[in-house]
GROMACS .gro file of N, CA, C and O in nm:
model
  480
    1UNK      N    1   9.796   9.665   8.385
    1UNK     CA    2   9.908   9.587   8.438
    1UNK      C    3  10.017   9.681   8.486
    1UNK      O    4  10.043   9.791   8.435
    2UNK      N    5  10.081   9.621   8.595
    2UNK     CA    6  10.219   9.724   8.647
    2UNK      C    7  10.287   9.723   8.580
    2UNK      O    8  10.251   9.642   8.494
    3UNK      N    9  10.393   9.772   8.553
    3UNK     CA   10  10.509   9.795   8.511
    3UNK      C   11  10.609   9.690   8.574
    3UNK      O   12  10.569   9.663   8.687
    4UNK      N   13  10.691   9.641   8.553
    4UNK     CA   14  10.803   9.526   8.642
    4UNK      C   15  10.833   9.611   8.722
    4UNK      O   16  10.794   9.597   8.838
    5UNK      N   17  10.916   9.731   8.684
    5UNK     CA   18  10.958   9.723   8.844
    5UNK      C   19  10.896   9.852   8.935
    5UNK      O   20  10.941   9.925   9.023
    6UNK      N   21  10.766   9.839   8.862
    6UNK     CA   22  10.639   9.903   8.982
    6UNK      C   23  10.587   9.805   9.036
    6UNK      O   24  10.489   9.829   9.106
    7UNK      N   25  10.635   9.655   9.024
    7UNK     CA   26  10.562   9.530   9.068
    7UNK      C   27  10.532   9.514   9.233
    7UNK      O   28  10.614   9.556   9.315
    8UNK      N   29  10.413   9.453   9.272
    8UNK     CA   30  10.484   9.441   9.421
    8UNK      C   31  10.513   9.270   9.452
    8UNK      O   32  10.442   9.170   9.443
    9UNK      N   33  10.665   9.295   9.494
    9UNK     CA   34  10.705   9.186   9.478
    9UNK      C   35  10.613   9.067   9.595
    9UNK      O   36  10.545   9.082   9.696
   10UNK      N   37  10.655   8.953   9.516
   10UNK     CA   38  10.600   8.832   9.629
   10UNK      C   39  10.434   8.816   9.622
   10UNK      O   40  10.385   8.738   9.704
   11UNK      N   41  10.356   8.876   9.543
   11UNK     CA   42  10.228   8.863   9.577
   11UNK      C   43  10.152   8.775   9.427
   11UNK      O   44  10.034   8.738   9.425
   12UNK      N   45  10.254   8.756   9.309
   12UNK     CA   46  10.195   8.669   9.250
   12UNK      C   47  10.150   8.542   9.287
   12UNK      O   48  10.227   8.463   9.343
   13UNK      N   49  10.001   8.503   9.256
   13UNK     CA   50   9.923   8.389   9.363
   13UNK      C   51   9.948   8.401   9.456
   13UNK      O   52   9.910   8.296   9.509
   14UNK      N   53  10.011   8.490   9.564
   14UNK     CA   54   9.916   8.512   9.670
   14UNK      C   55   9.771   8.556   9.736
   14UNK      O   56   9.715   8.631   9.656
   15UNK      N   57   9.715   8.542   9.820
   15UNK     CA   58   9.598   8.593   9.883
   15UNK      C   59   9.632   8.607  10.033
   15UNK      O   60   9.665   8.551  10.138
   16UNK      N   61   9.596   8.735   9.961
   16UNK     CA   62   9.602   8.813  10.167
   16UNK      C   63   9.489   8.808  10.220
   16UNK      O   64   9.388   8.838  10.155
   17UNK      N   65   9.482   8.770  10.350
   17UNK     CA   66   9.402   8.761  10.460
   17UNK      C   67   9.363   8.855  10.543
   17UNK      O   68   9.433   8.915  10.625
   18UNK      N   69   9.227   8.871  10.519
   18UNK     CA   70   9.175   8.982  10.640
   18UNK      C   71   9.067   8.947  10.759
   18UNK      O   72   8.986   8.861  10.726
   19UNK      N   73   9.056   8.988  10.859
   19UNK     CA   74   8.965   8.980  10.967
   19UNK      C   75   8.865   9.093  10.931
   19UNK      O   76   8.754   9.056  10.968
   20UNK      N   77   8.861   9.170  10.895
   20UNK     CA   78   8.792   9.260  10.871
   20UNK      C   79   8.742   9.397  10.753
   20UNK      O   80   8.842   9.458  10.714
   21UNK      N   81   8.629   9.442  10.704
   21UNK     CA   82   8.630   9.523  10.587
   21UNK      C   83   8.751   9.598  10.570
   21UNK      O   84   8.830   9.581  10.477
   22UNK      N   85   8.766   9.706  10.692
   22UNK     CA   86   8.892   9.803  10.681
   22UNK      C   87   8.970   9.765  10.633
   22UNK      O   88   9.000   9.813  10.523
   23UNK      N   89   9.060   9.638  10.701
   23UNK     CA   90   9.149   9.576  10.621
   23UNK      C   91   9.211   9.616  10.523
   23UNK      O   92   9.305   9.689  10.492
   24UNK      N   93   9.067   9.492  10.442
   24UNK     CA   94   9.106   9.473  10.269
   24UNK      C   95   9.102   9.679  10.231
   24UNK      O   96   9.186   9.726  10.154
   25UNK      N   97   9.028   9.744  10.277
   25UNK     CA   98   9.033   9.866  10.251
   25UNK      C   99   9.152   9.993  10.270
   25UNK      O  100   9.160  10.100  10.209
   26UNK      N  101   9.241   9.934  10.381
   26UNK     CA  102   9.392   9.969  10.390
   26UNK      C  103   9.456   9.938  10.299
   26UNK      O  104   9.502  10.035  10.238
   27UNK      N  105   9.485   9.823  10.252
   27UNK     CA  106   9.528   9.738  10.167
   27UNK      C  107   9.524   9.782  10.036
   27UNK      O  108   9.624   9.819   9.975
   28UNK      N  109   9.374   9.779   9.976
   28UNK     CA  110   9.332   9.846   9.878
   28UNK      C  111   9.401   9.990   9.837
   28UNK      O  112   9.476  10.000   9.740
   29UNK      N  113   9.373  10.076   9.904
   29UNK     CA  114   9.436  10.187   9.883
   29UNK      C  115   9.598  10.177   9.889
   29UNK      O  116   9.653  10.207   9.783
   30UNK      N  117   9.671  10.144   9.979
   30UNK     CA  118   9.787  10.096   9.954
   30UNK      C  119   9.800  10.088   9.831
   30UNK      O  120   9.801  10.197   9.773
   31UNK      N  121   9.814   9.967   9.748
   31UNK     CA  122   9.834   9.948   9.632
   31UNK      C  123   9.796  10.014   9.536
   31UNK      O  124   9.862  10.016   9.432
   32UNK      N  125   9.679  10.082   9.549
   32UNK     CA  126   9.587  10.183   9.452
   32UNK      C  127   9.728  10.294   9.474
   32UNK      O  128   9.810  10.308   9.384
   33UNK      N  129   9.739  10.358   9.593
   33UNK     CA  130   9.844  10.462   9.545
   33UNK      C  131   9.966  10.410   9.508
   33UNK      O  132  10.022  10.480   9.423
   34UNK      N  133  10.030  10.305   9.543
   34UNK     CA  134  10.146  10.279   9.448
   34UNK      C  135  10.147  10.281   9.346
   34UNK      O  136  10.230  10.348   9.285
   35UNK      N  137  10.013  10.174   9.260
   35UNK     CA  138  10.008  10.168   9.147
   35UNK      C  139   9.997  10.358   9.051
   35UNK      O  140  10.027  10.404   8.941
   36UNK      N  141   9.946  10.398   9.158
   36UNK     CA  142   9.926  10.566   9.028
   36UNK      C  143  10.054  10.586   9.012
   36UNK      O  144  10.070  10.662   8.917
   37UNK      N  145  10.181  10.546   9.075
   37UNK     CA  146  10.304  10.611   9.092
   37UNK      C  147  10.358  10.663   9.205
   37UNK      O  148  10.480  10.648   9.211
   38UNK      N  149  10.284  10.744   9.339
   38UNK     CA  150  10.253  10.796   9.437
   38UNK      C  151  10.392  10.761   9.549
   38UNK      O  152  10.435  10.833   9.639
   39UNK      N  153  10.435  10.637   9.506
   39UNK     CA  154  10.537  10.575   9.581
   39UNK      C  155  10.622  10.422   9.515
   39UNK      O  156  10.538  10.333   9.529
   40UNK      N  157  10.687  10.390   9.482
   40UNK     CA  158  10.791  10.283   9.486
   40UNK      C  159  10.724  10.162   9.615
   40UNK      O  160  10.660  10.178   9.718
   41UNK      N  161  10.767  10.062   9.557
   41UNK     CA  162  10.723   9.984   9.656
   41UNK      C  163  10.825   9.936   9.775
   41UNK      O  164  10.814   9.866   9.875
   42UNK      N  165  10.912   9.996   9.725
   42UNK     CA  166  11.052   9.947   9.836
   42UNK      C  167  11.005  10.059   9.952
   42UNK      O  168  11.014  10.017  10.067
   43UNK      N  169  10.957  10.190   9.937
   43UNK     CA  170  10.946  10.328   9.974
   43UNK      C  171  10.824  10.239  10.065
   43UNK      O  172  10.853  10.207  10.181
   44UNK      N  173  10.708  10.206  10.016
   44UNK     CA  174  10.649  10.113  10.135
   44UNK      C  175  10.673  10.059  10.240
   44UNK      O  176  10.647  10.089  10.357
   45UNK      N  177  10.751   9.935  10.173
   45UNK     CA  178  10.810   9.845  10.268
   45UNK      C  179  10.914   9.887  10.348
   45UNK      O  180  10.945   9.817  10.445
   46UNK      N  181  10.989  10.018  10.318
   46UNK     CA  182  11.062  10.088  10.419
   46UNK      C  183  10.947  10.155  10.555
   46UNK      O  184  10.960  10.152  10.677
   47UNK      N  185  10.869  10.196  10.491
   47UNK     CA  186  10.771  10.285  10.587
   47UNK      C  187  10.713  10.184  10.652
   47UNK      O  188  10.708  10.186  10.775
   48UNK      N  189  10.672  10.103  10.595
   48UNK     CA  190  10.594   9.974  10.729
   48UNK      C  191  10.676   9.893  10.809
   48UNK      O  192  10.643   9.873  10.926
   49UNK      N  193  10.800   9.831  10.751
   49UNK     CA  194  10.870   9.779  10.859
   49UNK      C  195  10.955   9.928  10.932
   49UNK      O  196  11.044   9.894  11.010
   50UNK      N  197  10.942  10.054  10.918
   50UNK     CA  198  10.967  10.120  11.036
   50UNK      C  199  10.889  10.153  11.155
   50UNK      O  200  10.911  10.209  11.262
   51UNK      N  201  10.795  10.100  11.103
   51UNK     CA  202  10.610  10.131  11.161
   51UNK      C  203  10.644  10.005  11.258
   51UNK      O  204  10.685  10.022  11.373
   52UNK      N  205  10.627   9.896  11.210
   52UNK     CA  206  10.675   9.827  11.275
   52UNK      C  207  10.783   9.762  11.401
   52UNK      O  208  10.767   9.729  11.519
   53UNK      N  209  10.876   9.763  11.322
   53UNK     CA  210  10.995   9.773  11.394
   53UNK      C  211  11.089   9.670  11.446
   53UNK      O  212  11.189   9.672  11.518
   54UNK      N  213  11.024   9.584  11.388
   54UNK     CA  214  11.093   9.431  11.436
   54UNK      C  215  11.023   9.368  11.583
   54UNK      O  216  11.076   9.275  11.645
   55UNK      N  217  10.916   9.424  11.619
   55UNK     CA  218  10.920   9.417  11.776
   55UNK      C  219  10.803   9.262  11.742
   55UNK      O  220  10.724   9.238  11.651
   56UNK      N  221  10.853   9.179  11.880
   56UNK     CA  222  10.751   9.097  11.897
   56UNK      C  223  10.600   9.061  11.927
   56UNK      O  224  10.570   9.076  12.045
   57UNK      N  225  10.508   9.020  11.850
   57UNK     CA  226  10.416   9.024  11.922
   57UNK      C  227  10.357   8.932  12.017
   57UNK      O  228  10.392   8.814  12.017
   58UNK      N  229  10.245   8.989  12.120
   58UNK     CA  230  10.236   8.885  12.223
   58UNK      C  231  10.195   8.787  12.172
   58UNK      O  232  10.146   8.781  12.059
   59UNK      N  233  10.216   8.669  12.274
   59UNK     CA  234  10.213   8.537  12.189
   59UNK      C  235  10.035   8.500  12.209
   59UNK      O  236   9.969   8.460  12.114
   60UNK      N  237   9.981   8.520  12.334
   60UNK     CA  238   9.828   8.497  12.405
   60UNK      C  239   9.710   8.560  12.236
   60UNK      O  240   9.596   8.531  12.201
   61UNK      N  241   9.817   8.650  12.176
   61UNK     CA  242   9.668   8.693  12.082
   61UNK      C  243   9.618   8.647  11.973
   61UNK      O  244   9.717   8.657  11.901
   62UNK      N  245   9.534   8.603  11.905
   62UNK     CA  246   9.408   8.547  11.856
   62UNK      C  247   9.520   8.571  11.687
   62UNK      O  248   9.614   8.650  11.686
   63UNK      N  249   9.492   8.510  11.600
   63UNK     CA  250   9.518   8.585  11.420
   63UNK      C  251   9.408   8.694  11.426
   63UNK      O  252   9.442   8.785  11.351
   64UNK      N  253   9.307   8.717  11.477
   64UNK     CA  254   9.242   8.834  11.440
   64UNK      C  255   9.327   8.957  11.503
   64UNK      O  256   9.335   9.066  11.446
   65UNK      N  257   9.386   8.928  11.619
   65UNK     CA  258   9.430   9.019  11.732
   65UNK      C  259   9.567   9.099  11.627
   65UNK      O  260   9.594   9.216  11.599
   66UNK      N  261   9.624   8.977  11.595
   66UNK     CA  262   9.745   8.973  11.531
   66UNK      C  263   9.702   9.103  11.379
   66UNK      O  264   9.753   9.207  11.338
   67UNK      N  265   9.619   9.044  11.353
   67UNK     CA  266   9.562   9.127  11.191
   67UNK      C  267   9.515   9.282  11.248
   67UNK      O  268   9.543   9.383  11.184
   68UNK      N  269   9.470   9.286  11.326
   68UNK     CA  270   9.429   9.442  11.372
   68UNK      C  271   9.567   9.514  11.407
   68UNK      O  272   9.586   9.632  11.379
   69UNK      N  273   9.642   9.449  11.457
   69UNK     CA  274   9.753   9.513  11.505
   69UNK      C  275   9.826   9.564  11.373
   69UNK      O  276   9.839   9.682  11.341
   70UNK      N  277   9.872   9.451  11.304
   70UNK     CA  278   9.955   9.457  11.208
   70UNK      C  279   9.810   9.634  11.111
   70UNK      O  280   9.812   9.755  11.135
   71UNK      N  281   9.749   9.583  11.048
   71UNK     CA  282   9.671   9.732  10.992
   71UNK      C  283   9.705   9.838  11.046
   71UNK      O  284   9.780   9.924  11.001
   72UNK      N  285   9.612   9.833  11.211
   72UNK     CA  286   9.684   9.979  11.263
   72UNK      C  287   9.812  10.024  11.219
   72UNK      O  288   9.812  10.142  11.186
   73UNK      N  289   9.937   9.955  11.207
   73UNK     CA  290  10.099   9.991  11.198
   73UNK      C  291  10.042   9.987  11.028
   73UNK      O  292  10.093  10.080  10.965
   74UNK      N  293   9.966   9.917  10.961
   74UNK     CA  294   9.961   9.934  10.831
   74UNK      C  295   9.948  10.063  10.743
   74UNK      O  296  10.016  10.103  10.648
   75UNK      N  297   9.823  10.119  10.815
   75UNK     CA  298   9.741  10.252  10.820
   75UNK      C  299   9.858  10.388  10.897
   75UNK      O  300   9.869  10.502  10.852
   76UNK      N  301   9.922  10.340  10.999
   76UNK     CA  302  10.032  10.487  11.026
   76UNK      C  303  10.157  10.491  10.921
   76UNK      O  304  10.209  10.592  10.874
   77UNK      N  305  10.196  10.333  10.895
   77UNK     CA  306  10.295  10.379  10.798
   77UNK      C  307  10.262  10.489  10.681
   77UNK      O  308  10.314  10.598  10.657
   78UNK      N  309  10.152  10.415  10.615
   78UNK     CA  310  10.092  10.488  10.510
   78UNK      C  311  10.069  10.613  10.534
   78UNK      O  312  10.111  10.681  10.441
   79UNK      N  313   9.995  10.712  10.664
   79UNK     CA  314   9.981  10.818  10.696
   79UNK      C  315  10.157  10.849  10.689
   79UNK      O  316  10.190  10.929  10.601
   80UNK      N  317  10.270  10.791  10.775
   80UNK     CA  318  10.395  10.847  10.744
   80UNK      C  319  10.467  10.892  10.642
   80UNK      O  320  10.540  10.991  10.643
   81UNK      N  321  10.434  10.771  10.492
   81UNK     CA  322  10.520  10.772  10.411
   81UNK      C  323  10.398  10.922  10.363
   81UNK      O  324  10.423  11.023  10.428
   82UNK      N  325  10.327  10.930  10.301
   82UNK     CA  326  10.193  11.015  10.275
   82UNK      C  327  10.264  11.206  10.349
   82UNK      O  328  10.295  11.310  10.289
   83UNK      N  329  10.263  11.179  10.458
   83UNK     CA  330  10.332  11.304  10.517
   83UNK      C  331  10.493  11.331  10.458
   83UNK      O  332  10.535  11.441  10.420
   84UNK      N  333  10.572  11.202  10.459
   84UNK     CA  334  10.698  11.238  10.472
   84UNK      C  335  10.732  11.292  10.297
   84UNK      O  336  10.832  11.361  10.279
   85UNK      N  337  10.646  11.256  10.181
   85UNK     CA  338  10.630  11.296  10.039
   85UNK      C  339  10.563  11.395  10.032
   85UNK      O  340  10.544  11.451   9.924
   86UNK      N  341  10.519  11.434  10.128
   86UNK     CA  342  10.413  11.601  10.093
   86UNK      C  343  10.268  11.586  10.026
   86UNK      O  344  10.199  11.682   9.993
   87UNK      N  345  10.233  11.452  10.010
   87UNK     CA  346  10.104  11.403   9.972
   87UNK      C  347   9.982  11.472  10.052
   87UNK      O  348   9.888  11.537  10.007
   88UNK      N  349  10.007  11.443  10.162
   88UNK     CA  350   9.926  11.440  10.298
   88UNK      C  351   9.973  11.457  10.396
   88UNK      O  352  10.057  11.382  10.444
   89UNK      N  353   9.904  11.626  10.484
   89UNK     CA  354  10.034  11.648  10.609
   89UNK      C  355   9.898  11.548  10.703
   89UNK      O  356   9.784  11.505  10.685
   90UNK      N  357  10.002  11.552  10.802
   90UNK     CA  358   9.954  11.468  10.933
   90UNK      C  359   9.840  11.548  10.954
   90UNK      O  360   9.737  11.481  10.964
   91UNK      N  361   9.824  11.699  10.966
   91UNK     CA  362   9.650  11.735  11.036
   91UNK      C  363   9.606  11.701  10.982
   91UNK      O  364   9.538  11.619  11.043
   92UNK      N  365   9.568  11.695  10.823
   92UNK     CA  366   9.473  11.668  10.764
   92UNK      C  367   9.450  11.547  10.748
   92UNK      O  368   9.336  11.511  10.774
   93UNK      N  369   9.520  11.476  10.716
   93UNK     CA  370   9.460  11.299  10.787
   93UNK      C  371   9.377  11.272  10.878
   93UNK      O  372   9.276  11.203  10.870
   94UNK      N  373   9.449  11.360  11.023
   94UNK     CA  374   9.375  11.343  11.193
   94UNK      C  375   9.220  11.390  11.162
   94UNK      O  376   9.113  11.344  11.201
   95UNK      N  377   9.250  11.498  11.076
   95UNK     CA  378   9.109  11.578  11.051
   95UNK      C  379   8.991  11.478  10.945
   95UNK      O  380   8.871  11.481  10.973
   96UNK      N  381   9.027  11.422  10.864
   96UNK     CA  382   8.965  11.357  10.800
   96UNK      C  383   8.897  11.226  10.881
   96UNK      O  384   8.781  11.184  10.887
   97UNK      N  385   9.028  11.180  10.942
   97UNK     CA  386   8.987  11.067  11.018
   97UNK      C  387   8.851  11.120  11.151
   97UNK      O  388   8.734  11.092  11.124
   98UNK      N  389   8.867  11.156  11.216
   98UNK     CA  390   8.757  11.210  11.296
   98UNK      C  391   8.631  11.269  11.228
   98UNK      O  392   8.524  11.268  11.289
   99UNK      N  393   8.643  11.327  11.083
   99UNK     CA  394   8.512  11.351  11.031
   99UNK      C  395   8.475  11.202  10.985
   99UNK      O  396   8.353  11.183  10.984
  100UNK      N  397   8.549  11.098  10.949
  100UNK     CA  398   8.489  10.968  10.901
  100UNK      C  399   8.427  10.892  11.063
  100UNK      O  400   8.325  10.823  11.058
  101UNK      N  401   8.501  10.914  11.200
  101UNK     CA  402   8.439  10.860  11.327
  101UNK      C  403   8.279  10.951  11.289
  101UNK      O  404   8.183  10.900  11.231
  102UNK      N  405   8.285  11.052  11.325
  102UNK     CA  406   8.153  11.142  11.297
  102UNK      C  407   8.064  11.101  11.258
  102UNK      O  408   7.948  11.090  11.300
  103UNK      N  409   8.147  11.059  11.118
  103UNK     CA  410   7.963  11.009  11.023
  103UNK      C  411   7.927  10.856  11.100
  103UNK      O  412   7.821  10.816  11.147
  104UNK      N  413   8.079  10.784  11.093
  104UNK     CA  414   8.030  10.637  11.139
  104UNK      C  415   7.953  10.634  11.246
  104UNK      O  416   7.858  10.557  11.235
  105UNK      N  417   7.963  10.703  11.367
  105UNK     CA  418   7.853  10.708  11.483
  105UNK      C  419   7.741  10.745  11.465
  105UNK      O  420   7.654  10.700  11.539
  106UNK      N  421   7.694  10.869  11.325
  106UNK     CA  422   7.579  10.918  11.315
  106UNK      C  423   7.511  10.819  11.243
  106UNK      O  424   7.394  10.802  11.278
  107UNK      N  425   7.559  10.739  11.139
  107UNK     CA  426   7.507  10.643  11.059
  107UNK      C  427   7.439  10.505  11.150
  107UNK      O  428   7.481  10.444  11.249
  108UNK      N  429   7.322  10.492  11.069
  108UNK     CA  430   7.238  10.372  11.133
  108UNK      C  431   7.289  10.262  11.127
  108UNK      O  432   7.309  10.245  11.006
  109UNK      N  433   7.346  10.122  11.212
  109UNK     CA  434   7.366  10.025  11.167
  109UNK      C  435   7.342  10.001  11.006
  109UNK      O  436   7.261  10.080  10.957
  110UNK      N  437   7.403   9.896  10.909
  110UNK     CA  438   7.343   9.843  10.805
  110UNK      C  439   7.377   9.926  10.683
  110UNK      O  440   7.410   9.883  10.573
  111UNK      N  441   7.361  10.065  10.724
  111UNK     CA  442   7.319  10.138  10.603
  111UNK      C  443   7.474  10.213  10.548
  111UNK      O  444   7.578  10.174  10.601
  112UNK      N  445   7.478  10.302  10.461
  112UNK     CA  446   7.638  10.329  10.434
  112UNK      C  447   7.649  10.414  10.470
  112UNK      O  448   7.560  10.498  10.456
  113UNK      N  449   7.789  10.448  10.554
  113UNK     CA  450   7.847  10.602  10.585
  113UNK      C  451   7.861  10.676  10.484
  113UNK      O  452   7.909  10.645  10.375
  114UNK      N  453   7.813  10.788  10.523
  114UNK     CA  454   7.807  10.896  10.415
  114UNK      C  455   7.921  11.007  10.466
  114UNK      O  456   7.869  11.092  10.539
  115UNK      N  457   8.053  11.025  10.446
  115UNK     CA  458   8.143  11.132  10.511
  115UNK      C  459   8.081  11.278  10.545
  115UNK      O  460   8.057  11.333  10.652
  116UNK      N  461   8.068  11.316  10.425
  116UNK     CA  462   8.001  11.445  10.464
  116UNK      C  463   7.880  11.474  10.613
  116UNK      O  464   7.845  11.581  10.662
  117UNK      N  465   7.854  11.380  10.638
  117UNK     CA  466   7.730  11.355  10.776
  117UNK      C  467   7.820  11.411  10.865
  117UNK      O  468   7.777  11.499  10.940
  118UNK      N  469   7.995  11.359  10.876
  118UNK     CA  470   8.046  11.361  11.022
  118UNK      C  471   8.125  11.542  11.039
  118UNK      O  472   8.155  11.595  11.146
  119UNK      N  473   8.142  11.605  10.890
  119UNK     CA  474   8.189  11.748  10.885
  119UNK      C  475   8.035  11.847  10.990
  119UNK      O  476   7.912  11.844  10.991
  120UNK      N  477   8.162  11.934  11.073
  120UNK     CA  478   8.098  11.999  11.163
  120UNK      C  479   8.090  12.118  11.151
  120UNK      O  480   8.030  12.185  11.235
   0.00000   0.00000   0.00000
């Protein structure tokens, strides 16, 4: 159990909604590093609504359209706040991320990415 005020607020009985695995897997980790300590949750919600930014989105796009968007800004905040604590500099993210494209293209439909496949 968290601590109160390691809590993240607003999510008792809630359920968040995803379009897709990554998603819940942004998400996941999110909270996984708050919960070790890694960050405050206000320290979050500062980094994603800067990610963000207040800006509107188009109105023509789908809730899936809407959910990809919102992750992407989900996934850079997290790379931001991650860099801006000394956790994780920005190359090594870029670098990780392109060895995970790597494996995902080498990997067969169906079967599981294995990271190490996409290191060159």
């Amino acid at each position: 159990m968290t601590a109160p005020d390691l809590a993240i607020p607003g999510t008792e009985g809630a359920e968040p909604h995803f379009f897709a695995p990554w998603q819940v897997k942004a998400f996941a980790l999110t909270v996984a590093l708050h919960e070790a300590g890694l960050f405050a949750w206000t320290e979050w919600a500062e980094a994603l609504s800067a990610r963000i930014g207040g800006a509107p989105l188009p109105q023509r796009d789908t809730p899936e359209d809407h959910a990809t968007r919102y992750y992407l800004d989900w996934l850079g905040a997290l790379e931001d706040l991650l860099a801006a604590k000394g956790l994780a500099e920005a190359d090594m993210i870029g670098d990780m991320a392109l060895t995970w494209q790597r494996a995902a293209r080498a990997t067969p439909h169906g079967t599981p990415i294995v990271y190490e496949t996409g290191q060159e």
